[in-house]
Tab-separated table of C-alpha atoms in Angstrom:
chain	number	residue	atom	x	y	z
A	5	MET	CA	92.438	114.222	111.264
A	6	ARG	CA	90.205	115.437	114.118
A	7	ARG	CA	87.492	113.536	115.971
A	8	GLY	CA	84.752	115.813	117.262
A	9	SER	CA	82.753	115.462	120.448
A	10	SER	CA	80.017	113.608	118.609
A	11	GLY	CA	82.452	111.113	117.182
A	12	ASN	CA	82.389	112.515	113.649
A	13	THR	CA	85.664	112.022	111.847
A	14	MET	CA	86.827	114.932	109.744
A	15	ILE	CA	90.056	115.345	107.812
A	16	ARG	CA	91.473	118.831	108.184
A	17	ARG	CA	94.448	120.307	106.347
A	18	SER	CA	95.887	123.731	105.760
A	19	TYR	CA	95.955	125.069	102.220
A	20	PRO	CA	98.860	127.538	102.083
A	21	HIS	CA	98.769	128.111	98.313
A	22	GLN	CA	95.028	128.460	97.801
A	23	SER	CA	95.145	132.188	97.044
A	24	PHE	CA	97.874	131.573	94.461
A	25	VAL	CA	95.707	128.927	92.782
A	26	VAL	CA	92.839	131.432	92.606
A	27	ARG	CA	95.113	134.000	90.981
A	28	CYS	CA	96.359	131.435	88.453
A	29	ALA	CA	92.811	130.397	87.607
A	30	ILE	CA	91.743	133.998	87.041
A	31	ALA	CA	94.895	134.761	85.039
A	32	SER	CA	94.294	131.740	82.808
A	33	ARG	CA	90.742	132.900	82.056
A	34	ILE	CA	91.997	136.389	81.191
A	35	LEU	CA	94.633	134.841	78.925
A	36	LEU	CA	91.964	132.802	77.126
A	37	LEU	CA	89.802	135.905	76.682
A	38	VAL	CA	92.714	137.824	75.168
A	39	LEU	CA	93.535	134.947	72.810
A	40	ILE	CA	89.912	134.583	71.737
A	41	LEU	CA	89.618	138.294	70.970
A	42	LEU	CA	92.932	138.196	69.104
A	43	TRP	CA	92.047	135.224	66.905
A	44	ARG	CA	88.510	136.502	66.268
A	45	ASN	CA	89.967	139.716	64.862
A	46	LEU	CA	92.744	138.075	62.843
A	47	VAL	CA	90.902	135.071	61.398
A	48	SER	CA	87.542	134.889	59.623
A	49	SER	CA	85.025	132.488	61.127
A	50	TYR	CA	84.388	129.281	59.222
A	51	ASP	CA	80.661	129.247	60.059
A	52	THR	CA	78.758	132.504	60.473
A	53	SER	CA	75.316	131.014	61.075
A	54	SER	CA	75.429	131.145	64.878
A	55	PRO	CA	73.686	134.564	65.123
A	56	LEU	CA	70.588	133.159	63.358
A	57	ASN	CA	67.795	133.177	65.910
A	58	PRO	CA	64.362	132.046	64.675
A	59	GLU	CA	61.336	132.520	66.878
A	60	CYS	CA	60.773	129.981	69.642
A	61	LEU	CA	58.292	127.254	68.720
A	62	SER	CA	56.424	127.596	71.984
A	63	SER	CA	54.332	130.681	72.584
A	64	ASN	CA	55.057	130.335	76.299
A	65	SER	CA	58.798	130.766	75.754
A	66	GLU	CA	60.334	134.180	76.112
A	67	SER	CA	61.479	135.319	72.674
A	68	HIS	CA	62.680	138.885	72.702
A	69	GLN	CA	62.840	141.049	69.634
A	70	GLU	CA	66.399	142.282	69.146
A	71	GLY	CA	65.627	145.293	66.951
A	72	ASN	CA	65.164	147.838	69.744
A	73	VAL	CA	68.409	147.312	71.645
A	74	LEU	CA	70.606	150.320	72.322
A	75	LEU	CA	73.920	148.646	71.449
A	76	PRO	CA	73.094	146.281	68.579
A	77	ARG	CA	76.685	145.908	67.367
A	78	LEU	CA	77.891	144.869	70.794
A	79	GLY	CA	74.995	142.448	71.114
A	80	SER	CA	75.805	140.965	67.700
A	81	ALA	CA	79.470	140.576	68.659
A	82	VAL	CA	78.498	138.633	71.778
A	83	GLU	CA	76.108	136.410	69.819
A	84	ASP	CA	78.755	135.794	67.151
A	85	SER	CA	81.072	134.398	69.829
A	86	VAL	CA	78.672	131.528	70.564
A	87	VAL	CA	79.864	128.470	68.644
A	88	TRP	CA	79.355	124.733	68.422
A	89	ASP	CA	77.429	123.263	71.394
A	90	GLY	CA	77.080	126.742	72.873
A	91	VAL	CA	74.425	127.460	70.238
A	92	TYR	CA	72.314	124.610	71.638
A	93	PHE	CA	72.717	125.748	75.227
A	94	VAL	CA	71.703	129.336	74.435
A	95	ARG	CA	68.705	128.137	72.442
A	96	ILE	CA	67.576	125.815	75.250
A	97	ALA	CA	67.971	128.606	77.808
A	98	GLN	CA	65.845	130.875	75.635
A	99	CYS	CA	63.201	128.524	74.243
A	100	GLY	CA	63.390	125.314	76.232
A	101	TYR	CA	63.755	121.829	74.762
A	102	GLU	CA	62.135	122.165	71.343
A	103	TYR	CA	63.670	119.318	69.348
A	104	GLU	CA	64.547	115.720	70.072
A	105	GLN	CA	68.284	116.218	69.570
A	106	SER	CA	68.382	119.081	72.051
A	107	TYR	CA	67.812	116.559	74.857
A	108	ALA	CA	71.451	115.525	74.424
A	109	PHE	CA	72.294	118.635	76.462
A	110	LEU	CA	71.489	118.364	80.140
A	111	PRO	CA	69.679	121.209	81.899
A	112	LEU	CA	72.022	122.551	84.612
A	113	LEU	CA	73.849	125.100	82.451
A	114	PRO	CA	70.761	126.351	80.531
A	115	VAL	CA	68.829	126.722	83.793
A	116	LEU	CA	71.595	128.786	85.392
A	117	MET	CA	71.892	130.927	82.263
A	118	SER	CA	68.155	131.552	82.236
A	119	ILE	CA	68.068	132.470	85.935
A	120	LEU	CA	70.988	134.905	85.697
A	121	SER	CA	69.650	136.562	82.549
A	122	ARG	CA	66.364	137.288	84.304
A	123	THR	CA	67.921	138.518	87.545
A	124	ILE	CA	71.488	139.820	87.824
A	125	PHE	CA	71.988	140.444	84.105
A	126	ALA	CA	68.414	141.603	83.387
A	127	PRO	CA	69.375	145.334	83.200
A	128	LEU	CA	71.588	144.510	80.196
A	129	VAL	CA	68.708	143.202	78.058
A	130	PRO	CA	67.667	146.649	76.721
A	131	LEU	CA	71.294	147.334	75.837
A	132	ILE	CA	72.369	144.228	73.926
A	133	GLY	CA	69.309	142.000	73.675
A	134	PHE	CA	68.096	138.916	75.513
A	135	ARG	CA	70.056	136.324	73.520
A	136	ALA	CA	73.317	138.193	74.032
A	137	VAL	CA	72.571	138.428	77.760
A	138	LEU	CA	71.970	134.687	77.875
A	139	SER	CA	75.356	134.226	76.247
A	140	LEU	CA	77.056	136.524	78.766
A	141	ALA	CA	75.393	134.610	81.593
A	142	GLY	CA	76.790	131.369	80.199
A	143	TYR	CA	80.298	132.797	80.012
A	144	ALA	CA	80.028	134.159	83.539
A	145	VAL	CA	78.789	130.882	85.016
A	146	ASN	CA	81.519	128.820	83.423
A	147	ASN	CA	84.431	131.117	84.202
A	148	VAL	CA	83.427	131.522	87.841
A	149	ALA	CA	82.817	127.779	88.146
A	150	PHE	CA	86.283	127.119	86.738
A	151	VAL	CA	87.966	129.186	89.447
A	152	PHE	CA	86.150	127.258	92.171
A	153	ALA	CA	86.934	123.966	90.418
A	154	ALA	CA	90.652	124.824	90.520
A	155	VAL	CA	90.385	125.509	94.261
A	156	TYR	CA	88.640	122.203	94.870
A	157	LEU	CA	91.276	120.345	92.862
A	158	TYR	CA	93.994	121.947	94.972
A	159	ARG	CA	92.251	121.055	98.229
A	160	LEU	CA	91.556	117.529	97.029
A	161	SER	CA	95.173	117.099	95.950
A	162	VAL	CA	96.482	118.262	99.325
A	163	LEU	CA	94.260	115.729	101.095
A	164	ILE	CA	95.154	112.816	98.859
A	165	LEU	CA	98.825	113.438	98.113
A	166	ASP	CA	99.951	114.993	101.416
A	167	ASN	CA	102.357	117.061	99.326
A	168	THR	CA	101.498	120.721	98.921
A	169	GLN	CA	104.085	121.274	96.188
A	170	VAL	CA	102.740	118.502	93.954
A	171	ALA	CA	99.181	119.665	94.740
A	172	LEU	CA	100.057	123.222	93.729
A	173	THR	CA	101.744	122.150	90.490
A	174	ALA	CA	98.801	119.900	89.606
A	175	SER	CA	96.374	122.776	90.177
A	176	VAL	CA	98.408	125.174	88.028
A	177	LEU	CA	98.464	122.554	85.252
A	178	PHE	CA	94.687	122.338	85.528
A	179	CYS	CA	94.424	126.107	85.185
A	180	PHE	CA	96.301	125.870	81.876
A	181	ASN	CA	95.045	122.475	80.731
A	182	PRO	CA	94.821	121.513	77.023
A	183	ALA	CA	91.023	121.852	77.006
A	184	SER	CA	91.115	125.357	78.504
A	185	ILE	CA	89.073	126.903	75.704
A	186	PHE	CA	86.028	124.831	76.696
A	187	TYR	CA	86.192	125.996	80.302
A	188	SER	CA	85.785	129.578	79.119
A	189	SER	CA	83.068	128.822	76.569
A	190	ILE	CA	79.402	127.917	76.881
A	191	TYR	CA	80.108	124.256	77.520
A	192	THR	CA	79.558	122.076	80.586
A	193	GLU	CA	83.222	121.338	81.391
A	194	SER	CA	83.468	123.948	84.153
A	195	LEU	CA	80.234	123.001	85.919
A	196	TYR	CA	80.997	119.296	85.669
A	197	SER	CA	84.525	119.787	87.027
A	198	LEU	CA	83.278	121.943	89.890
A	199	SER	CA	80.562	119.516	90.938
A	200	SER	CA	82.714	116.392	90.530
A	201	LEU	CA	85.808	117.767	92.256
A	202	GLY	CA	83.692	119.408	94.937
A	203	GLY	CA	81.847	116.161	95.575
A	204	LEU	CA	85.046	114.144	95.770
A	205	TYR	CA	86.669	116.666	98.118
A	206	HIS	CA	83.724	116.632	100.523
A	207	LEU	CA	83.463	112.851	100.327
A	208	ILE	CA	87.097	112.370	101.293
A	209	SER	CA	87.023	115.075	103.952
A	210	GLY	CA	84.092	113.324	105.648
A	211	ALA	CA	81.120	115.493	104.601
A	212	THR	CA	79.435	112.685	102.690
A	213	ASN	CA	75.940	114.190	102.551
A	214	ILE	CA	77.324	117.355	100.981
A	215	SER	CA	79.173	115.218	98.437
A	216	VAL	CA	75.845	113.608	97.471
A	217	LEU	CA	74.509	117.036	96.491
A	218	TRP	CA	77.625	117.863	94.470
A	219	PHE	CA	77.579	114.536	92.619
A	220	ALA	CA	73.870	114.945	91.896
A	221	LEU	CA	74.661	118.316	90.325
A	222	SER	CA	77.356	116.679	88.195
A	223	ALA	CA	74.669	114.377	86.768
A	224	CYS	CA	72.603	117.487	85.982
A	225	ALA	CA	75.513	118.921	84.017
A	226	ARG	CA	76.817	115.896	82.115
A	227	SER	CA	75.630	112.338	81.586
A	228	ASN	CA	78.949	110.913	82.811
A	229	GLY	CA	78.222	112.529	86.164
A	230	VAL	CA	76.371	109.314	87.047
A	231	LEU	CA	79.770	107.565	87.162
A	232	ASN	CA	80.483	109.423	90.387
A	233	ALA	CA	78.140	106.951	92.054
A	234	GLY	CA	81.072	104.553	91.811
A	235	TYR	CA	82.785	106.411	94.642
A	236	PHE	CA	79.849	105.603	96.916
A	237	CYS	CA	80.003	101.961	95.821
A	238	ILE	CA	83.634	101.660	96.883
A	239	GLN	CA	82.946	103.604	100.071
A	240	THR	CA	80.096	101.229	100.905
A	241	MET	CA	82.305	98.186	100.336
A	242	HIS	CA	84.864	99.511	102.791
A	243	ARG	CA	82.286	100.498	105.371
A	244	VAL	CA	80.715	97.022	105.190
A	245	TYR	CA	84.162	95.511	105.768
A	246	ASP	CA	84.621	97.949	108.643
A	247	VAL	CA	81.430	97.000	110.509
A	248	VAL	CA	81.529	93.251	109.762
A	249	PHE	CA	85.177	92.326	110.239
A	250	LEU	CA	86.592	95.073	112.450
A	251	GLN	CA	83.658	96.079	114.626
A	252	LYS	CA	81.977	92.632	114.555
A	253	ARG	CA	78.528	94.181	114.019
A	254	THR	CA	77.160	92.136	111.124
A	255	CYS	CA	73.600	93.469	111.468
A	256	SER	CA	74.843	97.019	110.888
A	257	ALA	CA	76.025	96.011	107.428
A	258	VAL	CA	72.426	96.154	106.194
A	259	GLN	CA	72.116	99.774	107.260
A	260	VAL	CA	75.434	100.608	105.594
A	261	ILE	CA	74.338	98.976	102.319
A	262	VAL	CA	70.971	100.753	102.339
A	263	VAL	CA	72.631	104.125	102.923
A	264	GLY	CA	75.117	103.423	100.119
A	265	VAL	CA	72.344	102.450	97.696
A	266	LEU	CA	70.398	105.615	98.520
A	267	ARG	CA	73.456	107.768	97.890
A	268	CYS	CA	74.022	106.086	94.544
A	269	PHE	CA	70.363	106.613	93.657
A	270	CYS	CA	70.601	110.316	94.544
A	271	THR	CA	73.533	110.603	92.140
A	272	PHE	CA	71.555	108.898	89.357
A	273	ALA	CA	68.252	110.639	90.112
A	274	PRO	CA	68.757	113.901	88.149
A	275	PHE	CA	69.746	112.043	84.975
A	276	ILE	CA	66.833	109.592	85.336
A	277	ALA	CA	64.429	112.473	85.969
A	278	PHE	CA	65.637	114.218	82.811
A	279	GLN	CA	65.044	111.065	80.756
A	280	ALA	CA	61.525	110.874	82.223
A	281	TYR	CA	60.993	114.538	81.323
A	282	GLY	CA	61.955	113.774	77.719
A	283	TYR	CA	59.586	110.795	77.628
A	284	LEU	CA	56.687	112.912	78.913
A	285	ASN	CA	57.308	115.592	76.296
A	286	LEU	CA	58.043	113.419	73.274
A	287	CYS	CA	56.216	110.130	73.798
A	288	LEU	CA	53.347	110.342	76.230
A	289	GLY	CA	49.920	110.567	74.624
A	290	LEU	CA	51.045	109.730	71.077
A	291	PRO	CA	49.576	106.831	69.087
A	292	LEU	CA	51.893	103.848	68.885
A	293	ASP	CA	52.518	104.279	65.161
A	294	GLU	CA	53.636	107.903	65.684
A	295	MET	CA	56.053	107.208	68.503
A	296	ARG	CA	59.792	107.440	67.984
A	297	PRO	CA	61.642	104.076	68.150
A	298	TRP	CA	63.162	104.768	71.569
A	299	CYS	CA	59.710	105.451	73.039
A	300	LYS	CA	58.744	101.818	72.386
A	301	ALA	CA	61.822	100.309	74.026
A	302	LYS	CA	61.506	98.373	77.298
A	303	ILE	CA	63.793	100.969	78.866
A	304	PRO	CA	63.101	104.179	76.909
A	305	LEU	CA	66.501	105.853	77.282
A	306	LEU	CA	66.380	109.010	75.206
A	307	TYR	CA	70.011	110.038	75.704
A	308	ASN	CA	71.533	106.873	74.209
A	309	TYR	CA	69.199	107.028	71.231
A	310	ILE	CA	70.082	110.648	70.479
A	311	GLN	CA	73.818	110.007	70.733
A	312	GLY	CA	73.573	107.146	68.256
A	313	ARG	CA	70.972	108.653	65.920
A	314	TYR	CA	72.271	112.215	65.574
A	315	TRP	CA	75.965	111.968	66.498
A	316	GLY	CA	76.809	108.420	65.427
A	317	VAL	CA	78.164	107.460	68.849
A	318	GLY	CA	78.583	103.725	69.436
A	319	PHE	CA	81.073	100.987	70.197
A	320	LEU	CA	83.888	101.042	67.576
A	321	THR	CA	81.790	103.153	65.177
A	322	TYR	CA	84.602	105.720	65.010
A	323	PHE	CA	87.243	103.163	64.024
A	324	GLN	CA	87.513	104.310	60.413
A	325	PHE	CA	90.570	105.270	58.406
A	326	LYS	CA	89.153	108.720	57.673
A	327	GLN	CA	89.056	109.404	61.440
A	328	LEU	CA	92.819	108.910	61.821
A	329	PRO	CA	93.461	112.684	62.230
A	330	ASN	CA	91.005	112.753	65.127
A	331	PHE	CA	92.775	109.821	66.788
A	332	LEU	CA	96.052	111.725	66.406
A	333	LEU	CA	94.439	114.818	67.920
A	334	ALA	CA	93.352	112.783	70.946
A	335	SER	CA	96.566	110.755	71.244
A	336	PRO	CA	98.334	113.102	73.720
A	337	ILE	CA	95.550	113.009	76.328
A	338	LEU	CA	94.982	109.281	75.839
A	339	SER	CA	98.718	108.610	76.185
A	340	LEU	CA	98.895	110.735	79.317
A	341	SER	CA	95.896	108.882	80.732
A	342	LEU	CA	97.465	105.488	80.018
A	343	CYS	CA	100.769	106.529	81.602
A	344	SER	CA	98.940	107.839	84.684
A	345	ILE	CA	96.964	104.619	85.113
A	346	ILE	CA	100.026	102.395	84.658
A	347	HIS	CA	102.047	104.556	87.063
A	348	TYR	CA	99.557	104.241	89.912
A	349	MET	CA	98.988	100.558	89.211
A	350	ARG	CA	102.704	99.787	89.330
A	351	SER	CA	103.592	102.086	92.227
A	352	GLN	CA	101.495	100.144	94.751
A	353	PRO	CA	99.952	97.122	92.996
A	354	ARG	CA	98.676	95.385	96.152
A	355	MET	CA	96.716	98.435	97.201
A	356	PHE	CA	95.462	99.122	93.686
A	357	PHE	CA	94.236	95.635	92.777
A	358	SER	CA	92.693	95.125	96.227
A	359	LEU	CA	90.697	98.381	95.745
A	360	GLY	CA	92.463	99.815	98.777
A	361	PHE	CA	91.724	96.961	101.166
A	362	LEU	CA	95.437	96.153	101.445
A	363	SER	CA	98.254	98.549	102.256
A	364	PRO	CA	101.415	98.473	100.111
A	365	ASP	CA	102.957	95.759	102.330
A	366	GLY	CA	99.893	93.563	101.742
A	367	GLN	CA	99.343	92.921	105.446
A	368	THR	CA	97.013	95.615	106.736
A	369	ARG	CA	94.277	97.789	105.350
A	370	ALA	CA	95.323	100.839	103.409
A	371	ARG	CA	95.491	104.268	104.957
A	372	HIS	CA	92.131	105.720	106.026
A	373	ALA	CA	90.404	102.551	104.673
A	374	ILE	CA	89.280	104.334	101.551
A	375	MET	CA	86.667	106.956	102.339
A	376	CYS	CA	85.621	105.436	105.657
A	377	THR	CA	85.774	108.907	107.204
A	378	ASP	CA	82.037	109.123	106.672
A	379	LYS	CA	80.135	110.843	109.491
A	380	VAL	CA	77.461	108.146	109.419
A	381	GLY	CA	78.604	105.369	111.671
A	382	ALA	CA	81.540	107.273	113.153
A	383	SER	CA	79.895	107.458	116.572
A	384	HIS	CA	79.309	103.692	116.506
A	385	ARG	CA	82.969	103.090	115.753
A	386	LYS	CA	83.949	105.249	118.685
A	387	LYS	CA	81.654	103.371	121.088
A	388	HIS	CA	83.072	99.997	120.091
A	389	MET	CA	86.725	101.006	120.052
A	390	THR	CA	88.820	99.538	122.836
A	391	GLU	CA	91.930	101.022	124.343
A	392	GLU	CA	93.929	98.562	122.253
A	393	ASP	CA	92.207	99.878	119.117
A	394	ASN	CA	93.120	103.437	120.050
A	395	ASP	CA	96.743	102.462	120.611
A	396	HIS	CA	96.777	100.726	117.221
A	397	ILE	CA	95.360	103.819	115.472
A	398	ALA	CA	97.931	106.040	117.175
A	399	SER	CA	100.700	103.695	116.043
A	400	VAL	CA	99.429	103.643	112.459
A	401	GLU	CA	99.129	107.442	112.312
A	402	SER	CA	102.663	107.748	113.685
A	403	ASN	CA	104.006	105.428	110.992
A	404	GLU	CA	102.081	107.374	108.346
A	405	ALA	CA	103.699	110.604	109.473
A	406	LEU	CA	107.152	109.016	109.081
A	407	ASP	CA	106.240	107.743	105.625
A	408	LYS	CA	104.744	111.032	104.431
A	409	GLY	CA	105.906	111.979	100.955
A	410	ARG	CA	106.705	108.388	99.899
A	411	ARG	CA	103.231	106.912	100.213
A	412	ILE	CA	100.403	107.373	97.762
A	413	SER	CA	97.071	107.692	99.504
A	414	ALA	CA	94.626	104.848	98.985
A	415	PHE	CA	92.139	107.473	97.800
A	416	VAL	CA	93.976	107.599	94.479
A	417	VAL	CA	92.640	104.112	93.635
A	418	PRO	CA	88.985	105.031	92.887
A	419	CYS	CA	90.121	108.206	91.132
A	420	THR	CA	92.372	106.174	88.829
A	421	LEU	CA	89.665	103.592	88.164
A	422	HIS	CA	87.315	106.424	87.241
A	423	LEU	CA	89.898	107.788	84.795
A	424	ALA	CA	90.439	104.323	83.287
A	425	PHE	CA	86.739	103.845	82.594
A	426	MET	CA	86.403	107.330	81.110
A	427	ALA	CA	89.467	106.869	78.877
A	428	ALA	CA	88.229	103.493	77.615
A	429	THR	CA	84.818	105.003	76.855
A	430	ALA	CA	86.384	107.925	74.991
A	431	PHE	CA	88.583	105.624	72.900
A	432	PHE	CA	86.146	102.840	72.039
A	433	VAL	CA	82.709	104.500	72.074
A	434	MET	CA	82.787	108.273	71.688
A	435	HIS	CA	84.061	110.624	69.013
A	436	VAL	CA	87.659	110.157	70.043
A	437	GLN	CA	88.715	113.800	69.587
A	438	VAL	CA	86.341	114.723	72.415
A	439	ALA	CA	88.721	112.886	74.787
A	440	THR	CA	90.781	116.058	75.272
A	441	ARG	CA	87.976	117.821	77.097
A	442	PHE	CA	86.191	114.682	78.323
A	443	LEU	CA	89.205	113.609	80.406
A	444	SER	CA	90.462	117.072	81.318
A	445	SER	CA	88.764	117.078	84.737
A	446	SER	CA	90.392	113.814	85.925
A	447	PRO	CA	92.726	114.560	88.880
A	448	PRO	CA	95.171	111.637	88.330
A	449	LEU	CA	96.286	113.217	85.053
A	450	TYR	CA	97.536	116.294	86.863
A	451	TRP	CA	98.926	114.396	89.860
A	452	PHE	CA	101.004	112.162	87.626
A	453	ALA	CA	102.204	114.948	85.320
A	454	SER	CA	103.100	117.270	88.201
A	455	SER	CA	105.028	114.580	90.063
A	456	LYS	CA	107.096	113.837	86.961
A	457	MET	CA	107.717	117.513	86.298
A	458	LEU	CA	108.909	118.094	89.862
A	459	ALA	CA	111.108	115.009	89.651
A	460	GLY	CA	112.976	116.652	86.793
A	461	LYS	CA	111.889	114.267	84.089
A	462	LYS	CA	112.681	115.635	80.648
A	463	TRP	CA	109.358	114.662	79.217
A	464	GLY	CA	107.724	116.861	81.821
A	465	LYS	CA	108.467	119.668	79.378
A	466	LEU	CA	106.434	117.789	76.803
A	467	VAL	CA	103.417	118.215	79.070
A	468	GLN	CA	104.024	121.943	79.238
A	469	GLY	CA	104.448	122.133	75.471
A	470	TYR	CA	101.303	120.068	74.954
A	471	CYS	CA	99.245	122.405	77.153
A	472	ILE	CA	100.598	125.543	75.480
A	473	ALA	CA	100.098	124.176	71.964
A	474	TYR	CA	96.508	123.075	72.581
A	475	ILE	CA	95.591	126.340	74.314
A	476	LEU	CA	96.835	128.280	71.278
A	477	LEU	CA	95.359	125.855	68.762
A	478	GLY	CA	92.057	125.533	70.607
A	479	SER	CA	91.542	129.263	71.026
A	480	LEU	CA	92.303	129.760	67.314
A	481	LEU	CA	90.162	126.988	65.838
A	482	PHE	CA	87.285	126.641	68.292
A	483	SER	CA	86.520	130.339	68.692
A	484	ASN	CA	86.279	130.705	64.900
A	485	PHE	CA	83.940	127.724	64.470
A	486	TYR	CA	86.615	125.432	63.027
A	487	PRO	CA	86.685	121.783	64.190
A	488	PHE	CA	88.876	121.210	67.248
A	489	THR	CA	87.643	118.649	69.757
C-alpha cells in the first residue's frame, strides 16, 4: 500500500505471472477455435436456419445484399457458425431492436459489433458480406475481452489473496473454465466478465471512479450487472463507520452516503435507460387498448416481462420432473458454488457474518476495512490521523505481513455474497442449465478450487476433469446448435 502526497491511498502489487496468464488465455481461445472447427466438420448441425436473413423491418437500417460478395462460401461459413443467442445479437447489430423479445439482449455487444463492422472490419464487407463481418466483429470483441478479463482476474486475485501461486492457478482455471465455449462465441460472457472483474479490481485498488465506469458497462452487457452496485453499498457502509466511529466526523457521513448512492445509481443507470428506450419504442403514443400488458404496469419493466413471457423465467417455474436432466447438467457448477460459499463462511465466520467489520479474532476491524481505500475522503483521514493512529496502522500492517498466506482478505466477503445471490437466482428462478455460464465469472469459484488443488486434495482432479469434459461437450453440442446450457 502506498499513500501519495495528496493523501490518496492506493494498493500496489507486482504481478509476476501476468504474461503467462495472457499466453494461457490466448492458447485457450485457439484451442476452442480448433475444437469448434473439428466438431463442425465431423458433426451435422441440428438447426441450419441461422443463415436465414430477411430484410430489416426499418428502412433506416443498413441491410446489405449478400449476392455480390467475392467470397460467398467463406461468408456463408461464418454466418453458419452463429448459433443460439448469437443470432439475436447479429440481427440487433444489423437491424436494431425490431421485436419485443429482442429487448432481452442488452446493447453493449451489438453496439460494439456495429461500430467495428463499419470501421476496422469495413474492408471485409465486399469479400464476405455485411452479416458475416458483423459476426466476425462479435467473435473478435469477445475473444479479446476474454484475454483482458483473465488478466483482471489474476490482478484481482493477487490483491485479495496475497498468494501469487493461488492467483495464477485460479486464472488458469478461468482460462479453461467449463463455460469456455460461450466466451469464444457471440455471447455477453466475455464483456460482462471484463467489466465486472475490471470494476472490482479498480474498486479494491482504490480507483473507485474508474470502477464506476466498469460496473456501468457491466449493466450495459448483462442485466445482472446491476448487482455490482452491491459492492458500493458495502463500501459505503464501511466508509460511514470509518468517518463516524473512527474519525469522529458524524457530519461527513452524509457526504459519504450521497456519494455511495450516486455510484449505485451510475451502475443502475444504463439498465434503466435501456428499459426507458424500450418503453419509448413500444409503448409511447399507442392507445391504451393496444398497449402491451407491461406498458400499463406502475413500473413498466420490459426485461422482466420478456423473460417471463418468452422464456418462461420465474420463481420455481423450472421445478418440473422433465427438467431433471438440466438440473443434472448444472449440478457441478452449483455444487462448486455451494462448496466455495461454505468454505469461506466457515474459514472466518466472524469476518464473514459481520460483513468484514470484524477481523477473524472478533476484536478489531478486518484488514483494509473492506474497500475503504477509496480516494474520496483519504485526504480527510490523513488530516485527522494522530501519531498514535499512525503507530497503530504500522503495527497492524506488520502483523498482517507475519500472517500472510494464512489470512483470507476481507475483500472475499462481498465477492462470496455476490456468488451466493447469483447461485440462488440461477437455481430458483432461471433456466437452471444456464448456471454453468451465469456463474462462470465469479472469482470465489476459482479461488476455492485452486486452493484445494494446490493443497493436494484428490477431488481437485475432479475440477480439472469437469472443466475438460464441459469444454469438449460444449464445443461439440453448442457449436452445432444442439442444446447445451
